[in-house]
Amino acid sequence: DGGITQSPKYLFRKEGQNVTLSCEQNLNHDAMYWYRQDPGQGLRLIYYSQIVNDFQKGDIAEGYSVSREKKESFPLTVTSAQKNPTAFYLCASSMERTSSSYNSPLHFGNGTRLTVT
Amino acid sequence: KNEVEQSPQNLTAQEGEFITINCSYSVGISALHWLQQHPGGGIVSLFMLSSGKKKHGRLIATINIQEKHSSLHITASHPRDSAVYICAGRSGNQFYFGTGTSLTVIP
């Protein structure tokens, strides 16, 4: 079955440590996204990538970094510079081949809940 | 002010009731998405629509482009419909998300 796999589901880290969240998709989608979800707020975009070896900052990119070395993989690193990293992180993907594909659905992983103490 | 506003924020219904969740948006969009988030956190895409109406089982989604408004209806609600429902407008590469409507259906 095609889908998006995020791991781990729960992650605990000490303040000051960098941590990397994994996101893998086998949907052959070009575009991948990282969102952060906090209670009472809509999903906020951290980074997105439309093609391998290219990515763009979203609304809240400070303190985060990403890479897109393979089409299937879009890992997110939460660095020690992120002031408030405890949150629920969601990875998503969509097909972005042609102009008409701007109406393609978003597929989400099951998320990673990060707690930093 | 958010680009996408949802109402109500919270909704409790008795099993069998007809439910409506509303979504208004202030940006130009190419499509409106309705998403369902389960208690565990995973999100499933329910509908993607750019005009008119779509139906899937007991779920119906409508959109009025002129009024920049969409509704999600659930007929004959069931406890398994309990979840957070999120609407999102797509504009190019960007998605604008509402804050979600938390639905609880009581047996």
XYZ file of N, CA and C in Angstrom:
672
model
N 0.844 -1.199 0.000
C 0.000 0.000 0.000
C 0.870 1.235 0.000
N 0.481 2.247 -0.819
C 1.234 3.483 -0.826
C 0.854 4.351 0.338
N 1.835 5.148 0.805
C 1.531 6.030 1.912
C 2.748 6.777 2.382
N 2.568 7.477 3.486
C 3.649 8.251 4.093
C 3.924 7.679 5.472
N 5.192 7.431 5.743
C 5.587 6.867 7.036
C 6.426 7.877 7.791
N 5.959 8.210 8.981
C 6.725 9.087 9.853
C 7.206 8.275 11.049
N 8.435 8.533 11.421
C 8.951 7.843 12.600
C 9.923 8.750 13.336
N 10.012 8.573 14.664
C 9.150 7.719 15.475
C 7.813 8.415 15.748
N 6.893 7.722 16.391
C 5.601 8.312 16.735
C 5.754 9.289 17.912
N 6.576 8.911 18.894
C 6.853 9.766 20.047
C 8.362 9.928 20.171
N 8.784 11.131 20.505
C 10.204 11.417 20.613
C 10.427 12.357 21.785
N 11.389 11.990 22.622
C 11.701 12.809 23.786
C 13.167 13.213 23.708
N 13.420 14.497 23.935
C 14.788 14.999 23.866
C 15.016 16.022 24.961
N 16.280 16.144 25.309
C 16.680 17.179 26.253
C 16.897 18.483 25.490
N 16.649 19.564 26.178
C 16.891 20.891 25.590
C 18.355 21.005 25.165
N 18.544 21.599 23.993
C 19.908 21.793 23.505
C 20.373 20.725 22.537
N 19.609 19.658 22.397
C 19.976 18.587 21.467
C 19.229 18.781 20.154
N 19.927 18.502 19.057
C 19.257 18.443 17.767
C 18.543 17.100 17.652
N 17.444 17.070 16.907
C 16.733 15.821 16.704
C 16.192 15.794 15.276
N 16.230 14.608 14.649
C 15.765 14.480 13.263
C 14.534 13.596 13.201
N 13.491 14.124 12.539
C 12.249 13.394 12.331
C 12.246 12.846 10.909
N 11.862 11.585 10.799
C 11.912 10.922 9.505
C 10.559 11.010 8.801
N 10.596 11.169 7.468
C 9.396 11.128 6.643
C 9.741 10.445 5.325
N 9.056 9.342 5.043
C 9.286 8.593 3.812
C 7.945 8.377 3.112
N 7.934 8.553 1.769
C 6.694 8.289 1.021
C 7.001 7.397 -0.179
N 6.058 6.507 -0.482
C 6.193 5.639 -1.658
C 5.064 5.883 -2.643
N 4.594 7.138 -2.677
C 3.495 7.523 -3.560
C 4.000 8.116 -4.868
N 5.304 8.236 -4.987
C 5.926 8.849 -6.167
C 5.504 10.321 -6.312
N 5.276 10.972 -5.171
C 4.893 12.384 -5.194
C 6.127 13.272 -5.275
N 5.983 14.359 -6.032
C 7.089 15.305 -6.139
C 7.174 16.237 -4.928
N 6.032 16.703 -4.454
C 6.025 17.723 -3.399
C 5.887 17.084 -2.028
N 6.668 17.594 -1.090
C 6.582 17.152 0.296
C 6.611 18.367 1.212
N 5.940 18.229 2.344
C 5.737 19.363 3.259
C 5.964 18.915 4.703
N 6.424 19.837 5.529
C 6.453 19.641 6.974
C 5.605 20.724 7.627
N 4.696 20.257 8.496
C 3.824 21.163 9.242
C 4.009 20.923 10.727
N 3.748 21.987 11.457
C 3.730 21.903 12.912
C 2.315 22.185 13.385
N 1.836 21.393 14.343
C 0.489 21.604 14.874
C 0.582 21.841 16.372
N 0.035 22.966 16.832
C -0.044 23.301 18.248
C -1.514 23.429 18.625
N -1.840 23.168 19.877
C -3.251 23.221 20.302
C -3.893 24.567 19.961
N -5.080 24.514 19.378
C -5.827 25.731 19.087
C -5.363 26.494 17.867
N -4.376 25.961 17.154
C -3.878 26.648 15.961
C -3.998 25.738 14.746
N -4.115 26.367 13.582
C -4.080 25.592 12.352
C -2.676 25.091 12.069
N -2.568 24.171 11.150
C -1.252 23.662 10.759
C -0.416 24.808 10.176
N 0.830 24.860 10.621
C 1.720 25.915 10.116
C 2.878 25.270 9.347
N 3.182 25.860 8.206
C 4.175 25.297 7.295
C 5.587 25.630 7.759
N 6.418 24.590 7.876
C 7.813 24.786 8.268
C 8.687 24.865 7.016
N 8.643 23.836 6.192
C 9.396 23.778 4.939
C 8.587 22.982 3.924
N 8.834 23.250 2.647
C 8.293 22.384 1.617
C 9.307 22.208 0.502
N 9.118 21.136 -0.237
C 10.031 20.801 -1.336
C 9.197 20.332 -2.517
N 9.478 20.901 -3.692
C 8.735 20.493 -4.888
C 9.505 19.514 -5.735
N 10.821 19.410 -5.460
C 11.635 18.550 -6.302
C 12.899 18.188 -5.523
N 13.525 17.103 -5.924
C 14.742 16.668 -5.235
C 15.790 17.777 -5.258
N 16.497 17.904 -4.156
C 17.585 18.868 -3.975
C 17.136 20.325 -3.991
N 15.836 20.535 -3.765
C 15.326 21.900 -3.681
C 14.265 21.961 -2.608
N 14.300 23.008 -1.770
C 13.275 23.179 -0.751
C 13.147 24.660 -0.423
N 11.982 25.019 0.113
C 11.672 26.412 0.399
C 11.236 26.559 1.852
N 11.600 27.683 2.456
C 11.145 27.955 3.810
C 9.654 28.261 3.829
N 9.011 27.799 4.885
C 7.623 28.141 5.122
C 7.517 29.294 6.094
N 6.389 29.379 6.768
C 6.127 30.510 7.653
C 6.943 30.489 8.939
N 7.355 29.280 9.380
C 8.019 29.178 10.692
C 9.291 28.342 10.586
N 10.151 28.641 9.621
C 11.332 27.821 9.351
C 12.470 28.007 10.365
N 12.450 29.087 11.125
C 13.571 29.365 12.022
C 13.755 28.256 13.050
N 14.989 27.742 13.158
C 15.275 26.679 14.113
C 15.075 25.281 13.544
N 14.730 25.206 12.263
C 14.530 23.917 11.600
C 15.416 23.836 10.358
N 15.742 22.603 9.954
C 16.428 22.406 8.675
C 15.907 21.121 8.043
N 16.012 21.052 6.714
C 15.546 19.877 5.980
C 16.558 19.523 4.903
N 16.386 18.356 4.328
C 17.132 17.945 3.140
C 16.194 17.154 2.248
N 16.497 17.129 0.970
C 15.702 16.332 0.019
C 16.666 15.716 -0.982
N 17.401 14.725 -0.508
C 18.381 14.059 -1.360
C 17.746 12.984 -2.233
N 16.609 12.450 -1.769
C 15.877 11.453 -2.549
C 14.414 11.880 -2.646
N 13.768 11.482 -3.701
C 12.362 11.848 -3.892
C 11.500 11.322 -2.747
N 11.859 10.139 -2.225
C 11.003 9.486 -1.239
C 11.157 10.048 0.169
N 12.227 10.780 0.427
C 12.586 11.110 1.797
C 12.717 12.605 2.036
N 12.183 13.082 3.139
C 12.230 14.529 3.453
C 12.390 14.676 4.968
N 13.558 14.398 5.519
C 13.748 14.476 6.967
C 13.805 15.910 7.469
N 13.291 16.097 8.670
C 13.268 17.416 9.323
C 14.145 17.363 10.574
N 15.081 18.292 10.679
C 15.899 18.401 11.884
C 15.435 19.595 12.702
N 15.121 19.321 13.958
C 14.764 20.381 14.898
C 16.046 20.721 15.648
N 16.542 21.904 15.449
C 17.824 22.270 16.048
C 17.625 22.909 17.419
N 18.716 23.074 18.118
C 18.663 23.687 19.441
C 18.280 25.162 19.355
N 18.310 25.716 18.163
C 17.923 27.120 17.987
C 16.414 27.326 17.989
N 15.655 26.247 17.870
C 14.188 26.362 17.897
C 13.773 26.582 19.350
N 13.143 27.739 19.588
C 12.867 28.162 20.974
C 11.796 27.337 21.662
N 10.842 26.832 20.927
C 9.726 26.110 21.528
C 9.413 24.880 20.685
N 10.265 23.852 20.747
C 10.147 22.735 19.809
C 9.080 21.698 20.159
N 8.584 21.701 21.383
C 7.591 20.697 21.760
C 6.318 20.926 20.962
N 5.933 19.939 20.154
C 4.768 20.084 19.274
C 4.521 18.757 18.562
N 3.448 18.744 17.787
C 3.107 17.610 16.931
C 3.521 17.979 15.517
N 4.326 17.121 14.883
C 4.860 17.416 13.562
C 4.250 16.460 12.532
N 3.751 17.049 11.459
C 3.105 16.268 10.396
C 3.837 16.463 9.079
N 4.080 15.366 8.407
C 4.663 15.390 7.067
C 3.550 15.094 6.066
N 3.585 15.745 4.912
C 2.569 15.539 3.897
C 3.208 15.530 2.518
N 2.472 14.994 1.550
C 2.972 15.011 0.181
C 1.816 15.192 -0.779
N 2.115 15.683 -1.972
C 1.118 15.753 -3.034
C 1.828 15.678 -4.375
N 1.068 15.319 -5.399
C 1.623 15.224 -6.734
C 1.662 16.623 -7.340
N 2.796 16.994 -7.893
C 2.932 18.371 -8.412
C 3.548 18.363 -9.798
N 2.995 17.532 -10.713
C 3.683 17.410 -11.995
C 3.291 18.498 -12.999
N 1.986 18.746 -13.074
C 1.526 19.699 -14.093
C 0.715 20.792 -13.430
N 0.365 21.803 -14.184
C -0.407 22.898 -13.603
C -1.739 22.399 -13.077
N -2.312 21.404 -13.725
C -3.607 20.891 -13.256
C -3.458 20.149 -11.941
N -2.241 19.721 -11.616
C -2.065 18.965 -10.381
C -2.090 19.858 -9.155
N -2.267 21.178 -9.342
C -2.456 22.031 -8.183
C -3.724 21.665 -7.443
N -4.556 20.836 -8.023
C -5.740 20.366 -7.316
C -5.602 18.921 -6.880
N -4.383 18.468 -6.652
C -4.188 17.105 -6.159
C -4.317 17.087 -4.642
N -4.794 15.975 -4.087
C -4.999 15.910 -2.641
C -3.676 15.872 -1.874
N -3.778 16.257 -0.613
C -2.659 16.136 0.309
C -2.760 14.805 1.039
N -1.650 14.114 1.120
C -1.588 12.881 1.897
C -0.705 13.149 3.104
N -1.153 12.698 4.277
C -0.426 12.948 5.514
C 0.108 11.662 6.122
N 1.226 11.810 6.832
C 1.692 10.749 7.704
C 0.934 10.800 9.019
N 1.250 9.892 9.934
C 0.550 9.831 11.214
C 1.146 10.750 12.270
N 2.219 11.430 11.921
C 2.759 12.444 12.807
C 3.772 11.925 13.813
N 4.594 12.859 14.294
C 5.550 12.589 15.371
C 5.308 13.617 16.468
N 5.114 13.122 17.679
C 4.935 14.036 18.810
C 6.276 14.193 19.507
N 6.820 15.387 19.428
C 8.127 15.691 20.014
C 7.952 16.427 21.336
N 8.621 15.923 22.348
C 8.634 16.588 23.654
C 10.069 16.888 24.030
N 10.337 18.149 24.280
C 11.679 18.579 24.681
C 11.616 19.134 26.099
N 12.458 18.588 26.958
C 12.437 19.021 28.364
C 13.792 19.587 28.782
N -6.138 38.116 11.590
C -7.264 37.306 11.126
C -6.718 36.190 10.237
N -7.202 34.937 10.476
C -6.763 33.828 9.663
C -7.386 33.887 8.277
N -6.662 33.359 7.310
C -7.190 33.301 5.948
C -8.369 32.330 5.849
N -8.389 31.329 6.723
C -9.467 30.346 6.735
C -10.053 30.279 8.145
N -11.352 30.468 8.232
C -12.037 30.428 9.524
C -13.059 29.304 9.520
N -13.103 28.559 10.618
C -14.071 27.477 10.746
C -15.003 27.744 11.914
N -16.208 27.212 11.785
C -17.151 27.261 12.904
C -18.075 26.059 12.839
N -18.492 25.546 14.003
C -18.033 25.959 15.326
C -16.661 25.361 15.634
N -16.082 25.785 16.756
C -14.802 25.200 17.184
C -15.018 23.819 17.772
N -16.105 23.695 18.534
C -16.447 22.430 19.170
C -17.912 22.126 18.911
N -18.213 20.850 18.755
C -19.574 20.446 18.433
C -19.842 19.091 19.067
N -20.932 19.019 19.827
C -21.359 17.744 20.405
C -22.735 17.419 19.860
N -22.910 16.198 19.386
C -24.177 15.806 18.782
C -24.593 14.435 19.291
N -25.878 14.174 19.260
C -26.389 12.850 19.561
C -26.299 11.994 18.302
N -26.068 10.733 18.512
C -26.012 9.804 17.377
C -27.263 9.939 16.518
N -27.070 10.012 15.225
C -28.194 10.126 14.302
C -28.464 11.547 13.837
N -27.925 12.522 14.513
C -28.174 13.920 14.144
C -27.465 14.291 12.847
N -28.021 15.298 12.196
C -27.412 15.890 10.996
C -26.456 16.990 11.457
N -25.236 16.961 10.942
C -24.200 17.880 11.417
C -23.707 18.744 10.269
N -23.468 20.014 10.579
C -22.886 20.924 9.588
C -21.708 21.654 10.196
N -20.613 21.658 9.477
C -19.411 22.407 9.856
C -19.156 23.405 8.742
N -18.883 24.648 9.130
C -18.727 25.716 8.155
C -17.277 26.179 8.032
N -16.943 26.656 6.840
C -15.593 27.133 6.551
C -15.696 28.344 5.641
N -15.101 29.457 6.049
C -15.043 30.659 5.222
C -13.580 31.008 4.969
N -13.312 31.518 3.783
C -11.932 31.842 3.458
C -11.864 33.209 2.803
N -10.727 33.853 2.988
C -10.590 35.232 2.505
C -9.556 35.356 1.391
N -8.904 34.260 1.029
C -7.896 34.300 -0.035
C -8.435 33.605 -1.281
N -7.844 33.935 -2.420
C -8.205 33.225 -3.638
C -7.629 31.824 -3.596
N -8.445 30.832 -3.882
C -7.984 29.461 -3.820
C -8.348 28.712 -5.095
N -7.599 27.668 -5.379
C -7.914 26.813 -6.524
C -8.733 25.604 -6.102
N -8.648 25.256 -4.820
C -9.399 24.105 -4.315
C -9.548 24.219 -2.806
N -10.608 23.601 -2.306
C -10.871 23.584 -0.868
C -10.834 22.125 -0.428
N -10.054 21.855 0.621
C -9.912 20.494 1.115
C -10.591 20.348 2.467
N -11.253 19.226 2.662
C -11.753 18.859 3.985
C -10.954 17.656 4.460
N -10.440 17.772 5.685
C -9.587 16.750 6.258
C -10.188 16.276 7.571
N -9.886 15.031 7.934
C -10.342 14.468 9.193
C -9.121 14.021 9.990
N -9.032 14.511 11.227
C -7.913 14.124 12.082
C -8.430 13.270 13.228
N -7.917 12.052 13.297
C -8.334 11.123 14.329
C -7.637 11.429 15.640
N -8.142 10.907 16.758
C -7.523 11.180 18.060
C -6.039 10.852 18.112
N -5.609 9.863 17.367
C -4.182 9.517 17.364
C -3.315 10.518 16.631
N -3.946 11.399 15.854
C -3.196 12.459 15.177
C -3.127 12.343 13.669
N -3.344 11.146 13.120
C -3.250 10.988 11.680
C -4.349 11.754 10.969
N -4.041 12.274 9.792
C -4.996 13.077 9.026
C -5.319 12.375 7.723
N -6.621 12.342 7.410
C -7.098 11.714 6.189
C -7.809 12.767 5.352
N -7.572 12.755 4.066
C -8.247 13.679 3.174
C -9.641 13.145 2.871
N -10.677 13.962 3.125
C -12.054 13.535 2.867
C -12.524 13.998 1.487
N -12.344 15.287 1.224
C -12.805 15.864 -0.024
C -11.816 16.915 -0.506
N -11.808 17.060 -1.829
C -11.130 18.181 -2.463
C -12.106 18.701 -3.508
N -12.503 19.964 -3.386
C -13.477 20.469 -4.347
C -13.194 21.901 -4.736
N -13.488 22.208 -5.974
C -13.290 23.565 -6.468
C -14.611 24.200 -6.893
N -15.677 23.407 -6.953
C -16.993 23.956 -7.251
C -18.044 22.925 -6.866
N -19.265 23.412 -6.635
C -20.401 22.524 -6.476
C -20.412 21.703 -5.200
N -20.601 20.413 -5.386
C -20.920 19.532 -4.270
C -20.315 18.160 -4.522
N -19.841 17.522 -3.445
C -19.377 16.148 -3.560
C -19.955 15.339 -2.412
N -20.185 14.054 -2.667
C -20.787 13.178 -1.655
C -19.985 11.891 -1.583
N -19.746 11.451 -0.344
C -19.086 10.171 -0.146
C -19.710 9.524 1.074
N -20.547 8.527 0.816
C -21.238 7.875 1.920
C -22.148 8.857 2.634
N -21.958 9.022 3.940
C -22.803 9.949 4.707
C -22.249 11.366 4.744
N -21.148 11.589 4.079
C -20.513 12.913 4.079
C -20.805 13.650 2.781
N -21.117 14.934 2.932
C -21.377 15.796 1.787
C -20.590 17.085 1.983
N -19.903 17.529 0.946
C -19.177 18.796 1.000
C -19.685 19.693 -0.108
N -19.889 20.962 0.228
C -20.344 21.942 -0.761
C -19.424 23.152 -0.717
N -19.383 23.870 -1.822
C -18.602 25.098 -1.855
C -19.335 26.136 -2.680
N -19.320 27.379 -2.184
C -19.882 28.517 -2.910
C -18.725 29.467 -3.191
N -18.263 29.480 -4.426
C -17.079 30.253 -4.789
C -17.320 31.749 -4.593
N -18.501 32.219 -4.976
C -18.793 33.654 -4.895
C -18.775 34.129 -3.444
N -19.325 33.305 -2.557
C -19.392 33.696 -1.147
C -18.157 33.257 -0.371
N -17.249 32.542 -0.996
C -16.038 32.029 -0.357
C -16.385 31.252 0.912
N -17.230 30.283 0.720
C -17.741 29.523 1.854
C -17.921 28.060 1.455
N -17.584 27.177 2.391
C -17.777 25.746 2.178
C -18.393 25.141 3.426
N -19.146 24.093 3.230
C -19.737 23.370 4.352
C -19.467 21.884 4.218
N -19.308 21.244 5.366
C -19.213 19.794 5.434
C -20.415 19.310 6.229
N -21.182 18.405 5.636
C -22.355 17.864 6.305
C -22.136 16.385 6.580
N -22.607 15.956 7.734
C -22.592 14.530 8.060
C -24.027 14.129 8.360
N -24.548 13.210 7.584
C -25.901 12.736 7.825
C -25.852 11.494 8.718
N -26.892 11.332 9.540
C -26.998 10.154 10.428
C -25.676 9.928 11.162
N -25.262 10.918 11.936
C -23.953 10.873 12.602
C -23.833 9.655 13.520
N -22.594 9.208 13.655
C -22.274 8.011 14.421
C -21.076 8.306 15.319
N -20.968 7.642 16.468
C -19.808 7.899 17.343
C -18.455 7.784 16.638
N -18.363 6.935 15.628
C -17.079 6.797 14.933
C -16.741 8.038 14.092
N -17.711 8.951 13.929
C -17.431 10.212 13.241
C -16.707 11.205 14.148
N -16.594 10.872 15.425
C -15.921 11.770 16.375
C -14.466 11.953 15.953
N -14.105 13.208 15.701
C -12.770 13.535 15.188
C -12.682 15.052 15.091
N -11.529 15.533 14.670
C -11.380 16.947 14.343
C -11.443 17.085 12.831
N -12.276 17.991 12.363
C -12.439 18.226 10.933
C -11.794 19.564 10.583
N -10.939 19.532 9.579
C -10.137 20.704 9.219
C -10.411 21.058 7.771
N -10.649 22.339 7.510
C -10.728 22.750 6.116
C -9.450 23.492 5.739
N -9.069 23.373 4.498
C -7.828 23.991 4.035
C -8.026 24.483 2.603
N -7.625 25.712 2.349
C -7.690 26.263 1.000
C -6.328 26.208 0.345
N -6.331 25.819 -0.918
C -5.072 25.742 -1.643
C -4.949 26.916 -2.611
N -3.771 27.578 -2.551
C -3.460 28.658 -3.471
C -2.045 28.434 -3.964
N -1.903 27.922 -5.174
C -0.577 27.587 -5.695
C 0.057 26.502 -4.853
N 1.261 26.774 -4.334
C 1.946 25.806 -3.481
C 1.536 25.885 -2.028
N 0.737 26.865 -1.685
C 0.414 27.105 -0.284
C -0.938 26.510 0.093
N -1.001 25.994 1.303
C -2.263 25.565 1.896
C -2.524 26.438 3.111
N -3.752 26.927 3.233
C -4.159 27.714 4.388
C -5.163 26.881 5.176
N -4.791 26.604 6.434
C -5.587 25.687 7.243
C -6.440 26.418 8.255
N -7.681 25.922 8.446
C -8.481 26.373 9.563
C -7.986 25.713 10.844
N -8.496 26.165 11.968
C -8.039 25.629 13.257
C -8.761 24.342 13.644
N -9.737 23.948 12.850
C -10.390 22.666 13.096
C -11.669 22.772 13.921
N -12.545 21.830 13.692
C -13.785 21.681 14.476
C -13.742 20.325 15.149
N -13.784 20.331 16.478
C -13.747 19.079 17.221
C -15.168 18.559 17.393
N -15.457 17.426 16.787
C -16.796 16.832 16.819
C -16.821 15.623 17.743
N -17.798 15.609 18.627
C -18.039 14.444 19.488
C -19.462 13.991 19.261
N -19.638 12.740 18.880
C -20.969 12.181 18.678
C -21.239 11.187 19.801
N -22.291 11.466 20.552
C -22.614 10.675 21.740
C -23.628 9.587 21.375
N -23.385 8.349 21.810
C -24.327 7.255 21.484
C -25.695 7.496 22.110
